[in-house]
Amino acid sequence: MKAPKKILQIGNYPPPMCGWAIQTKLVTDELRRRGHDCQVLKLNENRKVKDPAYIDVQGGFDYLLKVLRHAALGYRLNVHVNGQSKKGYVLALIAALAGRIAFRPTLITFHGGLSQAYFPRPDCARLRWAFGFLFHLAGGIACDDDFVKHAITGYGIRTEKVTAIETFSPQYLSYRPAALPEDVDAFLSSHSPVFFCYVAFRPEYQLSALREGMKLFVHERSKAGFIWLGFPDKELPRAQEFVRDWPAEERQSLLLLGNLAHDEFLTLLSRCFACVRTPACDGVAASVLESLAMGIPVVASDNGRRPTGTLLYAETDAADLCAKLVFLVENYSAVKASLEQIDRRDNVSLKADWLSGDA
């Protein structure tokens, strides 16, 4: 191993658990195992809660001070960002500027696919300039796949500056089967088939279209059930309000959960009939690969880059979603048998190599 490095990851960190958070945790653990000094500046929910596992953020000014201080102390900054959030862009820009001030250009981990609100947006010169500026400030950029890499180089970024490292890694599947809450067990026992839906109360998750597709499907299969989970604490009340006035038949087909710990999450996924993935902006989603690697069929919105074996529907077409769910039920054994073997490359180690220069 080369000399130990000082690295500050800036992004989501558990709790709660999400795709970004689990990647940050696994990569942080790997860097520390190698002897590097890796710290995490937590940006997601619970960021104000002080915990020795991460560095808290009390507000915008606190964020600025902590980023500048770590840059001055010799840490290489790595900020996680996507093309869906204006606030996320500003936080990434601050980190990128801090890296330039400290003469250690910041590394950017860019998440998501090619259908994001602000990326790649060839129709908007202002947004093109904004992300081009961010990418040029970076010392290096990691993204999910070669399609996104090609889009980033379209901003005038050198090809060698962009590295495609898939988010999914075999470590994601490491868990201990956990006892599920009584209401979850009861729902799984009283409904069949049961679909696992990892969602959020944000526009890109198309909850209205998902609801309509569910309603159509329940008319076909009256015992069917859908589990919506993944809502952070700040979004769960809005999700509860969204479903509160549904007719009784609809509400009986839905189990609404918040966020689950990793062991509970994968235990629940393993007991479901299939997974439904609604957002098209995610590109090659780690959650889709995670489900397929566990042998769980996936019905997902068509964004042009889903893995082989995924059943695709038009993102906002509830009738098409219902049709694919019906097809899956009627051809379940054949669909299961056709699932491709997911690449088990250790992307956590590759990401740690990229951050530390160990490769």
PDB file of N, CA, C and O in Angstrom, residues 225-271:
ATOM      1  N   GLY A 225     -50.441  -7.335  -3.054  1.00  0.00           N
ATOM      2  CA  GLY A 225     -50.018  -6.324  -2.097  1.00  0.00           C
ATOM      3  C   GLY A 225     -48.781  -5.590  -2.593  1.00  0.00           C
ATOM      4  O   GLY A 225     -47.979  -6.138  -3.365  1.00  0.00           O
ATOM      5  N   PHE A 226     -48.639  -4.364  -2.152  1.00  0.00           N
ATOM      6  CA  PHE A 226     -47.488  -3.533  -2.509  1.00  0.00           C
ATOM      7  C   PHE A 226     -46.931  -2.915  -1.234  1.00  0.00           C
ATOM      8  O   PHE A 226     -47.684  -2.394  -0.400  1.00  0.00           O
ATOM      9  N   ILE A 227     -45.631  -2.984  -1.086  1.00  0.00           N
ATOM     10  CA  ILE A 227     -44.965  -2.367   0.060  1.00  0.00           C
ATOM     11  C   ILE A 227     -44.164  -1.179  -0.434  1.00  0.00           C
ATOM     12  O   ILE A 227     -43.285  -1.326  -1.285  1.00  0.00           O
ATOM     13  N   TRP A 228     -44.501  -0.005   0.065  1.00  0.00           N
ATOM     14  CA  TRP A 228     -43.736   1.204  -0.223  1.00  0.00           C
ATOM     15  C   TRP A 228     -42.833   1.475   0.972  1.00  0.00           C
ATOM     16  O   TRP A 228     -43.315   1.622   2.105  1.00  0.00           O
ATOM     17  N   LEU A 229     -41.550   1.572   0.732  1.00  0.00           N
ATOM     18  CA  LEU A 229     -40.621   1.871   1.820  1.00  0.00           C
ATOM     19  C   LEU A 229     -39.475   2.723   1.296  1.00  0.00           C
ATOM     20  O   LEU A 229     -39.282   2.853   0.086  1.00  0.00           O
ATOM     21  N   GLY A 230     -38.746   3.302   2.233  1.00  0.00           N
ATOM     22  CA  GLY A 230     -37.617   4.140   1.875  1.00  0.00           C
ATOM     23  C   GLY A 230     -37.808   5.585   2.259  1.00  0.00           C
ATOM     24  O   GLY A 230     -36.887   6.392   2.128  1.00  0.00           O
ATOM     25  N   PHE A 231     -39.009   5.948   2.719  1.00  0.00           N
ATOM     26  CA  PHE A 231     -39.277   7.345   3.055  1.00  0.00           C
ATOM     27  C   PHE A 231     -38.469   7.774   4.282  1.00  0.00           C
ATOM     28  O   PHE A 231     -38.601   7.171   5.351  1.00  0.00           O
ATOM     29  N   PRO A 232     -37.648   8.812   4.166  1.00  0.00           N
ATOM     30  CA  PRO A 232     -37.023   9.361   5.368  1.00  0.00           C
ATOM     31  C   PRO A 232     -38.085  10.026   6.242  1.00  0.00           C
ATOM     32  O   PRO A 232     -39.219  10.259   5.812  1.00  0.00           O
ATOM     33  N   ASP A 233     -37.715  10.339   7.483  1.00  0.00           N
ATOM     34  CA  ASP A 233     -38.680  10.868   8.447  1.00  0.00           C
ATOM     35  C   ASP A 233     -39.398  12.117   7.938  1.00  0.00           C
ATOM     36  O   ASP A 233     -40.587  12.305   8.182  1.00  0.00           O
ATOM     37  N   LYS A 234     -38.686  12.970   7.197  1.00  0.00           N
ATOM     38  CA  LYS A 234     -39.303  14.218   6.748  1.00  0.00           C
ATOM     39  C   LYS A 234     -40.308  13.991   5.623  1.00  0.00           C
ATOM     40  O   LYS A 234     -41.174  14.842   5.379  1.00  0.00           O
ATOM     41  N   GLU A 235     -40.224  12.863   4.914  1.00  0.00           N
ATOM     42  CA  GLU A 235     -41.130  12.583   3.807  1.00  0.00           C
ATOM     43  C   GLU A 235     -42.284  11.672   4.198  1.00  0.00           C
ATOM     44  O   GLU A 235     -43.328  11.682   3.542  1.00  0.00           O
ATOM     45  N   LEU A 236     -42.121  10.878   5.265  1.00  0.00           N
ATOM     46  CA  LEU A 236     -43.141   9.897   5.631  1.00  0.00           C
ATOM     47  C   LEU A 236     -44.498  10.535   5.921  1.00  0.00           C
ATOM     48  O   LEU A 236     -45.520  10.009   5.468  1.00  0.00           O
ATOM     49  N   PRO A 237     -44.577  11.659   6.660  1.00  0.00           N
ATOM     50  CA  PRO A 237     -45.903  12.261   6.887  1.00  0.00           C
ATOM     51  C   PRO A 237     -46.617  12.647   5.592  1.00  0.00           C
ATOM     52  O   PRO A 237     -47.844  12.482   5.478  1.00  0.00           O
ATOM     53  N   ARG A 238     -45.883  13.144   4.605  1.00  0.00           N
ATOM     54  CA  ARG A 238     -46.507  13.501   3.329  1.00  0.00           C
ATOM     55  C   ARG A 238     -46.997  12.255   2.592  1.00  0.00           C
ATOM     56  O   ARG A 238     -48.046  12.275   1.944  1.00  0.00           O
ATOM     57  N   ALA A 239     -46.234  11.172   2.698  1.00  0.00           N
ATOM     58  CA  ALA A 239     -46.669   9.922   2.076  1.00  0.00           C
ATOM     59  C   ALA A 239     -47.931   9.397   2.764  1.00  0.00           C
ATOM     60  O   ALA A 239     -48.862   8.908   2.100  1.00  0.00           O
ATOM     61  N   GLN A 240     -47.981   9.489   4.074  1.00  0.00           N
ATOM     62  CA  GLN A 240     -49.159   9.047   4.814  1.00  0.00           C
ATOM     63  C   GLN A 240     -50.382   9.883   4.448  1.00  0.00           C
ATOM     64  O   GLN A 240     -51.487   9.361   4.302  1.00  0.00           O
ATOM     65  N   GLU A 241     -50.169  11.190   4.289  1.00  0.00           N
ATOM     66  CA  GLU A 241     -51.259  12.070   3.882  1.00  0.00           C
ATOM     67  C   GLU A 241     -51.735  11.732   2.476  1.00  0.00           C
ATOM     68  O   GLU A 241     -52.936  11.778   2.169  1.00  0.00           O
ATOM     69  N   PHE A 242     -50.801  11.351   1.605  1.00  0.00           N
ATOM     70  CA  PHE A 242     -51.116  11.012   0.218  1.00  0.00           C
ATOM     71  C   PHE A 242     -52.077   9.828   0.144  1.00  0.00           C
ATOM     72  O   PHE A 242     -52.993   9.803  -0.686  1.00  0.00           O
ATOM     73  N   VAL A 243     -51.891   8.831   1.021  1.00  0.00           N
ATOM     74  CA  VAL A 243     -52.702   7.608   0.949  1.00  0.00           C
ATOM     75  C   VAL A 243     -53.901   7.628   1.892  1.00  0.00           C
ATOM     76  O   VAL A 243     -54.750   6.733   1.816  1.00  0.00           O
ATOM     77  N   ARG A 244     -53.998   8.630   2.752  1.00  0.00           N
ATOM     78  CA  ARG A 244     -55.024   8.630   3.803  1.00  0.00           C
ATOM     79  C   ARG A 244     -56.443   8.575   3.245  1.00  0.00           C
ATOM     80  O   ARG A 244     -57.310   7.911   3.815  1.00  0.00           O
ATOM     81  N   ASP A 245     -56.700   9.248   2.147  1.00  0.00           N
ATOM     82  CA  ASP A 245     -58.052   9.318   1.598  1.00  0.00           C
ATOM     83  C   ASP A 245     -58.312   8.332   0.475  1.00  0.00           C
ATOM     84  O   ASP A 245     -59.329   8.424  -0.219  1.00  0.00           O
ATOM     85  N   TRP A 246     -57.403   7.389   0.278  1.00  0.00           N
ATOM     86  CA  TRP A 246     -57.652   6.370  -0.736  1.00  0.00           C
ATOM     87  C   TRP A 246     -58.865   5.525  -0.336  1.00  0.00           C
ATOM     88  O   TRP A 246     -59.135   5.325   0.859  1.00  0.00           O
ATOM     89  N   PRO A 247     -59.586   4.965  -1.294  1.00  0.00           N
ATOM     90  CA  PRO A 247     -60.648   4.012  -0.960  1.00  0.00           C
ATOM     91  C   PRO A 247     -60.081   2.822  -0.186  1.00  0.00           C
ATOM     92  O   PRO A 247     -58.897   2.477  -0.310  1.00  0.00           O
ATOM     93  N   ALA A 248     -60.926   2.187   0.603  1.00  0.00           N
ATOM     94  CA  ALA A 248     -60.481   1.104   1.493  1.00  0.00           C
ATOM     95  C   ALA A 248     -59.776  -0.011   0.728  1.00  0.00           C
ATOM     96  O   ALA A 248     -58.769  -0.563   1.191  1.00  0.00           O
ATOM     97  N   GLU A 249     -60.294  -0.358  -0.467  1.00  0.00           N
ATOM     98  CA  GLU A 249     -59.687  -1.443  -1.246  1.00  0.00           C
ATOM     99  C   GLU A 249     -58.242  -1.125  -1.608  1.00  0.00           C
ATOM    100  O   GLU A 249     -57.367  -1.994  -1.540  1.00  0.00           O
ATOM    101  N   GLU A 250     -57.993   0.123  -1.966  1.00  0.00           N
ATOM    102  CA  GLU A 250     -56.632   0.523  -2.306  1.00  0.00           C
ATOM    103  C   GLU A 250     -55.731   0.499  -1.078  1.00  0.00           C
ATOM    104  O   GLU A 250     -54.595   0.017  -1.134  1.00  0.00           O
ATOM    105  N   ARG A 251     -56.223   1.046   0.025  1.00  0.00           N
ATOM    106  CA  ARG A 251     -55.391   1.110   1.232  1.00  0.00           C
ATOM    107  C   ARG A 251     -55.064  -0.280   1.762  1.00  0.00           C
ATOM    108  O   ARG A 251     -53.988  -0.509   2.302  1.00  0.00           O
ATOM    109  N   GLN A 252     -55.976  -1.228   1.582  1.00  0.00           N
ATOM    110  CA  GLN A 252     -55.731  -2.586   2.054  1.00  0.00           C
ATOM    111  C   GLN A 252     -54.636  -3.281   1.259  1.00  0.00           C
ATOM    112  O   GLN A 252     -54.001  -4.223   1.754  1.00  0.00           O
ATOM    113  N   SER A 253     -54.389  -2.815   0.048  1.00  0.00           N
ATOM    114  CA  SER A 253     -53.370  -3.448  -0.799  1.00  0.00           C
ATOM    115  C   SER A 253     -51.984  -2.850  -0.587  1.00  0.00           C
ATOM    116  O   SER A 253     -51.015  -3.311  -1.200  1.00  0.00           O
ATOM    117  N   LEU A 254     -51.881  -1.841   0.266  1.00  0.00           N
ATOM    118  CA  LEU A 254     -50.612  -1.125   0.451  1.00  0.00           C
ATOM    119  C   LEU A 254     -50.151  -1.185   1.900  1.00  0.00           C
ATOM    120  O   LEU A 254     -50.932  -0.961   2.826  1.00  0.00           O
ATOM    121  N   LEU A 255     -48.872  -1.459   2.079  1.00  0.00           N
ATOM    122  CA  LEU A 255     -48.210  -1.312   3.375  1.00  0.00           C
ATOM    123  C   LEU A 255     -47.184  -0.205   3.233  1.00  0.00           C
ATOM    124  O   LEU A 255     -46.270  -0.294   2.412  1.00  0.00           O
ATOM    125  N   LEU A 256     -47.349   0.845   4.006  1.00  0.00           N
ATOM    126  CA  LEU A 256     -46.481   2.014   3.925  1.00  0.00           C
ATOM    127  C   LEU A 256     -45.492   1.980   5.074  1.00  0.00           C
ATOM    128  O   LEU A 256     -45.871   1.966   6.247  1.00  0.00           O
ATOM    129  N   LEU A 257     -44.208   1.945   4.740  1.00  0.00           N
ATOM    130  CA  LEU A 257     -43.150   1.895   5.746  1.00  0.00           C
ATOM    131  C   LEU A 257     -42.224   3.097   5.589  1.00  0.00           C
ATOM    132  O   LEU A 257     -42.198   3.743   4.542  1.00  0.00           O
ATOM    133  N   GLY A 258     -41.453   3.353   6.602  1.00  0.00           N
ATOM    134  CA  GLY A 258     -40.421   4.373   6.507  1.00  0.00           C
ATOM    135  C   GLY A 258     -39.133   3.753   6.006  1.00  0.00           C
ATOM    136  O   GLY A 258     -39.128   2.998   5.022  1.00  0.00           O
ATOM    137  N   ASN A 259     -38.044   4.023   6.680  1.00  0.00           N
ATOM    138  CA  ASN A 259     -36.760   3.461   6.306  1.00  0.00           C
ATOM    139  C   ASN A 259     -36.441   2.264   7.187  1.00  0.00           C
ATOM    140  O   ASN A 259     -36.801   2.252   8.369  1.00  0.00           O
ATOM    141  N   LEU A 260     -35.783   1.275   6.628  1.00  0.00           N
ATOM    142  CA  LEU A 260     -35.413   0.070   7.372  1.00  0.00           C
ATOM    143  C   LEU A 260     -33.904  -0.056   7.458  1.00  0.00           C
ATOM    144  O   LEU A 260     -33.181   0.415   6.580  1.00  0.00           O
ATOM    145  N   ALA A 261     -33.449  -0.718   8.496  1.00  0.00           N
ATOM    146  CA  ALA A 261     -32.034  -1.063   8.597  1.00  0.00           C
ATOM    147  C   ALA A 261     -31.688  -2.051   7.488  1.00  0.00           C
ATOM    148  O   ALA A 261     -32.569  -2.724   6.927  1.00  0.00           O
ATOM    149  N   HIS A 262     -30.396  -2.143   7.163  1.00  0.00           N
ATOM    150  CA  HIS A 262     -29.956  -2.937   6.020  1.00  0.00           C
ATOM    151  C   HIS A 262     -30.408  -4.395   6.118  1.00  0.00           C
ATOM    152  O   HIS A 262     -30.913  -4.963   5.133  1.00  0.00           O
ATOM    153  N   ASP A 263     -30.249  -5.023   7.277  1.00  0.00           N
ATOM    154  CA  ASP A 263     -30.632  -6.429   7.429  1.00  0.00           C
ATOM    155  C   ASP A 263     -32.133  -6.622   7.223  1.00  0.00           C
ATOM    156  O   ASP A 263     -32.563  -7.572   6.553  1.00  0.00           O
ATOM    157  N   GLU A 264     -32.933  -5.729   7.776  1.00  0.00           N
ATOM    158  CA  GLU A 264     -34.386  -5.815   7.594  1.00  0.00           C
ATOM    159  C   GLU A 264     -34.775  -5.558   6.140  1.00  0.00           C
ATOM    160  O   GLU A 264     -35.663  -6.219   5.598  1.00  0.00           O
ATOM    161  N   PHE A 265     -34.100  -4.607   5.526  1.00  0.00           N
ATOM    162  CA  PHE A 265     -34.377  -4.244   4.133  1.00  0.00           C
ATOM    163  C   PHE A 265     -34.210  -5.453   3.223  1.00  0.00           C
ATOM    164  O   PHE A 265     -35.096  -5.791   2.436  1.00  0.00           O
ATOM    165  N   LEU A 266     -33.056  -6.116   3.315  1.00  0.00           N
ATOM    166  CA  LEU A 266     -32.792  -7.250   2.431  1.00  0.00           C
ATOM    167  C   LEU A 266     -33.619  -8.472   2.822  1.00  0.00           C
ATOM    168  O   LEU A 266     -33.989  -9.280   1.958  1.00  0.00           O
ATOM    169  N   THR A 267     -33.914  -8.634   4.102  1.00  0.00           N
ATOM    170  CA  THR A 267     -34.794  -9.722   4.525  1.00  0.00           C
ATOM    171  C   THR A 267     -36.167  -9.551   3.892  1.00  0.00           C
ATOM    172  O   THR A 267     -36.753 -10.508   3.362  1.00  0.00           O
ATOM    173  N   LEU A 268     -36.693  -8.339   3.939  1.00  0.00           N
ATOM    174  CA  LEU A 268     -38.002  -8.069   3.342  1.00  0.00           C
ATOM    175  C   LEU A 268     -37.959  -8.263   1.835  1.00  0.00           C
ATOM    176  O   LEU A 268     -38.861  -8.891   1.250  1.00  0.00           O
ATOM    177  N   LEU A 269     -36.929  -7.760   1.164  1.00  0.00           N
ATOM    178  CA  LEU A 269     -36.806  -7.940  -0.280  1.00  0.00           C
ATOM    179  C   LEU A 269     -36.796  -9.415  -0.649  1.00  0.00           C
ATOM    180  O   LEU A 269     -37.449  -9.834  -1.611  1.00  0.00           O
ATOM    181  N   SER A 270     -36.085 -10.223   0.122  1.00  0.00           N
ATOM    182  CA  SER A 270     -35.971 -11.656  -0.181  1.00  0.00           C
ATOM    183  C   SER A 270     -37.309 -12.389  -0.060  1.00  0.00           C
ATOM    184  O   SER A 270     -37.495 -13.450  -0.656  1.00  0.00           O
ATOM    185  N   ARG A 271     -38.242 -11.814   0.684  1.00  0.00           N
ATOM    186  CA  ARG A 271     -39.545 -12.458   0.898  1.00  0.00           C
ATOM    187  C   ARG A 271     -40.627 -11.931  -0.048  1.00  0.00           C
ATOM    188  O   ARG A 271     -41.762 -12.379   0.011  1.00  0.00           O
TER     189      ARG A 271
END
